[in-house]
Short mmCIF file of C-alpha atoms in Angstrom, two decimals:
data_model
loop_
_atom_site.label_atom_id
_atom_site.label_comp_id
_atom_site.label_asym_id
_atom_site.label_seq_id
_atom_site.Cartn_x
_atom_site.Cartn_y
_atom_site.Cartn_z
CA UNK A 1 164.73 84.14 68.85
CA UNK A 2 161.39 85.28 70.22
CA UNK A 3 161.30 87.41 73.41
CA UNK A 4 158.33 88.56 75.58
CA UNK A 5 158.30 91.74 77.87
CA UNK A 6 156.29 91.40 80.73
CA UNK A 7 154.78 94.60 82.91
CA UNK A 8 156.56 93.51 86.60
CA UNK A 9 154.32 95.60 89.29
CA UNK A 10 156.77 96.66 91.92
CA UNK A 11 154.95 96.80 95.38
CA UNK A 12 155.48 100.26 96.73
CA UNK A 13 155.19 101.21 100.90
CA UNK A 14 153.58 104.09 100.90
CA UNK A 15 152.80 105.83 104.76
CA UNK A 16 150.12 107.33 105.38
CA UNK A 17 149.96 109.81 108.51
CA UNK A 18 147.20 109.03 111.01
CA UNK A 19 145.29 111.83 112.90
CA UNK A 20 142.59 111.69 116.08
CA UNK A 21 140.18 108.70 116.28
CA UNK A 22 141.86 107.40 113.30
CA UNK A 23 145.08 107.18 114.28
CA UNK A 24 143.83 106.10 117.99
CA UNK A 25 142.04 103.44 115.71
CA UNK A 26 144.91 102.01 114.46
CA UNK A 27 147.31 102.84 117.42
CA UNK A 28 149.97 104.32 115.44
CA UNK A 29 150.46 108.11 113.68
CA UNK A 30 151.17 106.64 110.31
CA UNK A 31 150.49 103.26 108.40
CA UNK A 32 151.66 101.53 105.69
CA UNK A 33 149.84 101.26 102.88
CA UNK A 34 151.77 98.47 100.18
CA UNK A 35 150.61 99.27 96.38
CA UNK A 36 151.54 97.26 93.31
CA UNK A 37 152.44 100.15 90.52
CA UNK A 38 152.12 100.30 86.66
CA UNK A 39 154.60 103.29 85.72
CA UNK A 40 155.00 104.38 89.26
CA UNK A 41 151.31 106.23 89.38
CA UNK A 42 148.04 104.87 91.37
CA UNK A 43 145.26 107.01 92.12
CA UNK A 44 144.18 108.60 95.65
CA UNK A 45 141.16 106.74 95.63
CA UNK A 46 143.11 103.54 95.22
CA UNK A 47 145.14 104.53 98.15
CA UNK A 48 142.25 104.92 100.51
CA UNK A 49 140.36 101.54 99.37
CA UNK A 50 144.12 100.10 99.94
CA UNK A 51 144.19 101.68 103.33
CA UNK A 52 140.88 100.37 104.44
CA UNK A 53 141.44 96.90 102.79
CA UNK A 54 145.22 96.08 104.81
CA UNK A 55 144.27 98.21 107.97
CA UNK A 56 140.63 96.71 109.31
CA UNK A 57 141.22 99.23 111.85
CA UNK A 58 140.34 102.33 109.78
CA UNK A 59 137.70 100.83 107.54
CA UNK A 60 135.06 103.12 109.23
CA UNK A 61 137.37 105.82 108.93
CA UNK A 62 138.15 105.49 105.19
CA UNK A 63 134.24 105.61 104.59
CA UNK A 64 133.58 109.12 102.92
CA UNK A 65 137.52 110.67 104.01
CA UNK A 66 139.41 112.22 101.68
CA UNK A 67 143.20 111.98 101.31
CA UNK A 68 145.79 114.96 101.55
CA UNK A 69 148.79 114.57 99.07
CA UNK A 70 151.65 116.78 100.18
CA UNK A 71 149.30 118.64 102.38
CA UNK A 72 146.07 119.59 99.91
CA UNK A 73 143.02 117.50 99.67
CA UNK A 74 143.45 115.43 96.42
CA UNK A 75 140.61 113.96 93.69
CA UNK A 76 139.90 110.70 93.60
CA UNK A 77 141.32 110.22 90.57
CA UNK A 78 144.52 112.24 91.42
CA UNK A 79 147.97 111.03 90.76
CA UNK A 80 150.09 109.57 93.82
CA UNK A 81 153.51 109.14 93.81
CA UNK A 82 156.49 107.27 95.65
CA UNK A 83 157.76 109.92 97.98
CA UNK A 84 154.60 111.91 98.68
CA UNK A 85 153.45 112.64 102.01
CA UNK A 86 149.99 111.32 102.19
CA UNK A 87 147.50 111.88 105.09
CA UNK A 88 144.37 110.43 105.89
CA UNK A 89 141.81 113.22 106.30
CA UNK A 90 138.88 111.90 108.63
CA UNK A 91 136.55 112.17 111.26
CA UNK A 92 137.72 115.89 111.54
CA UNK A 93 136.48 118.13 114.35
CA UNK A 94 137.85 121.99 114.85
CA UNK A 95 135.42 124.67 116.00
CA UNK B 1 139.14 142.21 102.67
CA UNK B 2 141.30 142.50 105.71
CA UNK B 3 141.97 138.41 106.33
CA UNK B 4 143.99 137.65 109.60
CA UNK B 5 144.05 133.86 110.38
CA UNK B 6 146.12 131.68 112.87
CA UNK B 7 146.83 128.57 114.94
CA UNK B 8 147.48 129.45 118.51
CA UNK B 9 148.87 126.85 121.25
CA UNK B 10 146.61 126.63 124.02
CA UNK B 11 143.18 128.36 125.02
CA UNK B 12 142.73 131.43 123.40
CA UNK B 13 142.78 134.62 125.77
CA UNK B 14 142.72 138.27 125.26
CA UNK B 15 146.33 138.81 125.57
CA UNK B 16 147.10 135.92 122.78
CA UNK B 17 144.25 137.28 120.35
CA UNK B 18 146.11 140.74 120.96
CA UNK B 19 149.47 139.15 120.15
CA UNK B 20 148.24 138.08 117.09
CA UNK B 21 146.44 141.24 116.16
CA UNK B 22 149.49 143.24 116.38
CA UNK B 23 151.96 140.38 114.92
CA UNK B 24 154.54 141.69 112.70
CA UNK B 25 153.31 141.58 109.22
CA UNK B 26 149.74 140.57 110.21
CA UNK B 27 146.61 142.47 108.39
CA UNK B 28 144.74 144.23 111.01
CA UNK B 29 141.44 143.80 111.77
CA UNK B 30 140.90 147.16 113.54
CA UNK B 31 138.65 147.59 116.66
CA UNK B 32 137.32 150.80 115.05
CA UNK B 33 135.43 150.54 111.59
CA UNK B 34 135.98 152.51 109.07
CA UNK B 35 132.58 153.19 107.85
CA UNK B 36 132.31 150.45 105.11
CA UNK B 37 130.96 147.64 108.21
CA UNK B 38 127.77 148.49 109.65
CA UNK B 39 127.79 144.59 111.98
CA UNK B 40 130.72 143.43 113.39
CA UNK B 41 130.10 139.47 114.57
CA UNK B 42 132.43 137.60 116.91
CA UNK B 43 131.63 134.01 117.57
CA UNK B 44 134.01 132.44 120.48
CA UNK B 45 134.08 128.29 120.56
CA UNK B 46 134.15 127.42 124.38
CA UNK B 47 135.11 123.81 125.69
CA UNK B 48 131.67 122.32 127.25
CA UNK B 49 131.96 120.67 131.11
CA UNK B 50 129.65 117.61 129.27
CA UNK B 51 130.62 115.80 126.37
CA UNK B 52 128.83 112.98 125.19
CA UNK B 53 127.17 112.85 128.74
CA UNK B 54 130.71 112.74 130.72
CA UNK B 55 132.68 115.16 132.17
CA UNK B 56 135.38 116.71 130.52
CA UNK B 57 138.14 118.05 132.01
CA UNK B 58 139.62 119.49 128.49
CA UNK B 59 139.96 118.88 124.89
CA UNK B 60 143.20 118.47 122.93
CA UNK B 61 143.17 119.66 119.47
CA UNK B 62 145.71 117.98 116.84
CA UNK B 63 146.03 119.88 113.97
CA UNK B 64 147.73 118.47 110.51
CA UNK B 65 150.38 121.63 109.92
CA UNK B 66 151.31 123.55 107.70
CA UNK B 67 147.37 122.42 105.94
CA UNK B 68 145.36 123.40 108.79
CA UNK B 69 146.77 127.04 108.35
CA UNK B 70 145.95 127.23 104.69
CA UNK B 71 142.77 125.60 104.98
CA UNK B 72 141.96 128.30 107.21
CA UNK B 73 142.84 130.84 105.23
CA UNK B 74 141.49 129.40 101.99
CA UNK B 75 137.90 128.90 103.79
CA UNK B 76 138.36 132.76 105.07
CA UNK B 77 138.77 134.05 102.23
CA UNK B 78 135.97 132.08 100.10
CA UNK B 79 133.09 132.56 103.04
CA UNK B 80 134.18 136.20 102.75
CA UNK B 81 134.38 137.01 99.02
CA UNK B 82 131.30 134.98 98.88
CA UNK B 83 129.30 137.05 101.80
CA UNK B 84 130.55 140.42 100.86
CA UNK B 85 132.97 140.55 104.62
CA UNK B 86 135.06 143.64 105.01
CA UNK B 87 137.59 141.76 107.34
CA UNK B 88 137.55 138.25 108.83
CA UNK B 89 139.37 137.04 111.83
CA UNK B 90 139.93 133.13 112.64
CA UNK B 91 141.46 131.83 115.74
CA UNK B 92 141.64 128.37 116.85
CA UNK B 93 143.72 126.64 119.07
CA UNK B 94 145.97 123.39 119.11
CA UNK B 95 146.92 121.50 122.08
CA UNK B 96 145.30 121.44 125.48
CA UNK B 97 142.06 123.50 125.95
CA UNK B 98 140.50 123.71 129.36
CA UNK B 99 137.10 123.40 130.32
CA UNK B 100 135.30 127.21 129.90
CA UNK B 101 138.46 128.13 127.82
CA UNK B 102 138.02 129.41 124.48
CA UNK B 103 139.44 127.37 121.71
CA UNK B 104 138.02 128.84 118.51
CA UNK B 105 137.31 132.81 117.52
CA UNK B 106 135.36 133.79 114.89
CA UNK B 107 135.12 137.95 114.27
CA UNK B 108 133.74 138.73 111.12
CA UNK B 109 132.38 142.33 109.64
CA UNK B 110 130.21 143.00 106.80
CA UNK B 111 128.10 145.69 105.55
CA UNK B 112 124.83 144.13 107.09
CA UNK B 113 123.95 141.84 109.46
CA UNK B 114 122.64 139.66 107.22
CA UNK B 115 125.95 138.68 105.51
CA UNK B 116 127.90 138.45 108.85
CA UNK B 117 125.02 135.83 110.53
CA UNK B 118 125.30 134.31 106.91
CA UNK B 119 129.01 134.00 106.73
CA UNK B 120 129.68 133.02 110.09
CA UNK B 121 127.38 130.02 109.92
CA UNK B 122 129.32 129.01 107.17
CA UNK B 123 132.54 129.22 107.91
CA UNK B 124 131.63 127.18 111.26
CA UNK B 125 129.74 124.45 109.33
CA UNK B 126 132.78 124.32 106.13
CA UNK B 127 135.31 124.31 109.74
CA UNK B 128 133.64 121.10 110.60
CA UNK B 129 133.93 119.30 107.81
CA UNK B 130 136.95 120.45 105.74
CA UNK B 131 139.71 121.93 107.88
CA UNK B 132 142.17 118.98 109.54
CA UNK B 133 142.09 119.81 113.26
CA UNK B 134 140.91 117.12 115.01
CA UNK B 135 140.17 116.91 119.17
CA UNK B 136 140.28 114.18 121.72
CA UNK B 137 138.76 114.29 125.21
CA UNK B 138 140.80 114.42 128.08
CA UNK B 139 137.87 113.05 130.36
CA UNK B 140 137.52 115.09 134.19
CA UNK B 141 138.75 112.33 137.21
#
């Protein structure tokens, strides 16, 4: 008998917490962001191109942001995982 | 280096910079030198009556905690190893800041002037791009 495995891609809800004009952009403090994951692991830049892509509302503020995984500024290429707290870093203004 | 950094609620006055000057366990930043600092900078970030050609009545700062403190801390202590400081002091507040009320302090001492003009025009510009504090105008009536 001949059997086939198949990769299944689980979508995954990540939130992503919302600060200033972006999160006055999208009325809300945190948004969903749904990813289909291979082995559990997408990349931060994948996160932010999902952001802009399902919220229209933050495409401007997804242009050149970085995002924070559990609270330091991550690569682009850095690993995110179910169950870290992400935050879109954008559009900041101290001083 | 002496390094003291911190987030203060509200405008920040003399009697809050004092509080955190002599918080327990803070690094002092002392009012007399000790010989090594011949310029001592302070920089103080006032709210403007005009914004964007309206009239403000305040600003409220947001910041993302516990990140905004270690941002802080990590751009203090990079703008000073990289300028040569001798101490560094960052203030800046979160929540409501009033109109003429001071919402960012920047003291910094360094051998010369040179390195404190230097540093302190970094630390502002690396403040405005990197830290997560963000501010929203509460517009005047």
């Amino acid at each position: 008998m001949r059997t086939s495995i198949q990769t299944i891609h689980l979508p995954v809800t990540l939130d992503v917490l919302l600060f200033g004009a972006a999160a006055a952009a999208a009325g809300a403090d945190r948004v969903p962001v749904v990813m289909g994951m291979k082995q559990e692991v997408v990349t931060a830049q994948e996160v932010l191109a999902s952001l802009g892509s399902q919220h229209p509302s933050l495409r401007t503020a997804t242009t050149g942001a970085r995002l924070a995984v559990n609270q330091a500024f991550a690569k682009p290429d850095a690993p995110v995982r179910a169950g870290d707290e992400l935050a879109l870093i954008a559009l900041v203004g101290g001083g | 280096m002496n390094t003291l950094v911190a987030l203060v609620t509200g405008p920040i006055t003399p009697e809050t910079e004092a509080r955190v000057r002599t918080g327990v366990g803070s690094p002092q930043t002392s009012a007399k030198g000790d010989g090594d600092a011949g310029a001592r900078l302070r920089f103080e970030g006032v709210v403007r009556r005009i914004e964007e050609g309206r009239a403000l009545f305040a600003l409220d700062y947001q910041t993302y905690d516990p990140m905004a403190q270690r941002e802080l801390e990590s751009l203090a202590r990079g703008v000073g190893g990289r300028h040569g400081l001798t101490s560094i002091l960052a203030l800046h507040s979160r929540g409501r800041v009033g109109v003429g009320e001071t919402s960012f302090v920047l003291e910094v001492t360094a051998p010369r002037r040179a390195e404190a003009f230097a540093a302190t025009a970094e630390f502002i510009e690396r403040l405005k791009q990197d830290v997560p504090i963000w501010k929203r105008p509460v517009w005047a009536p």
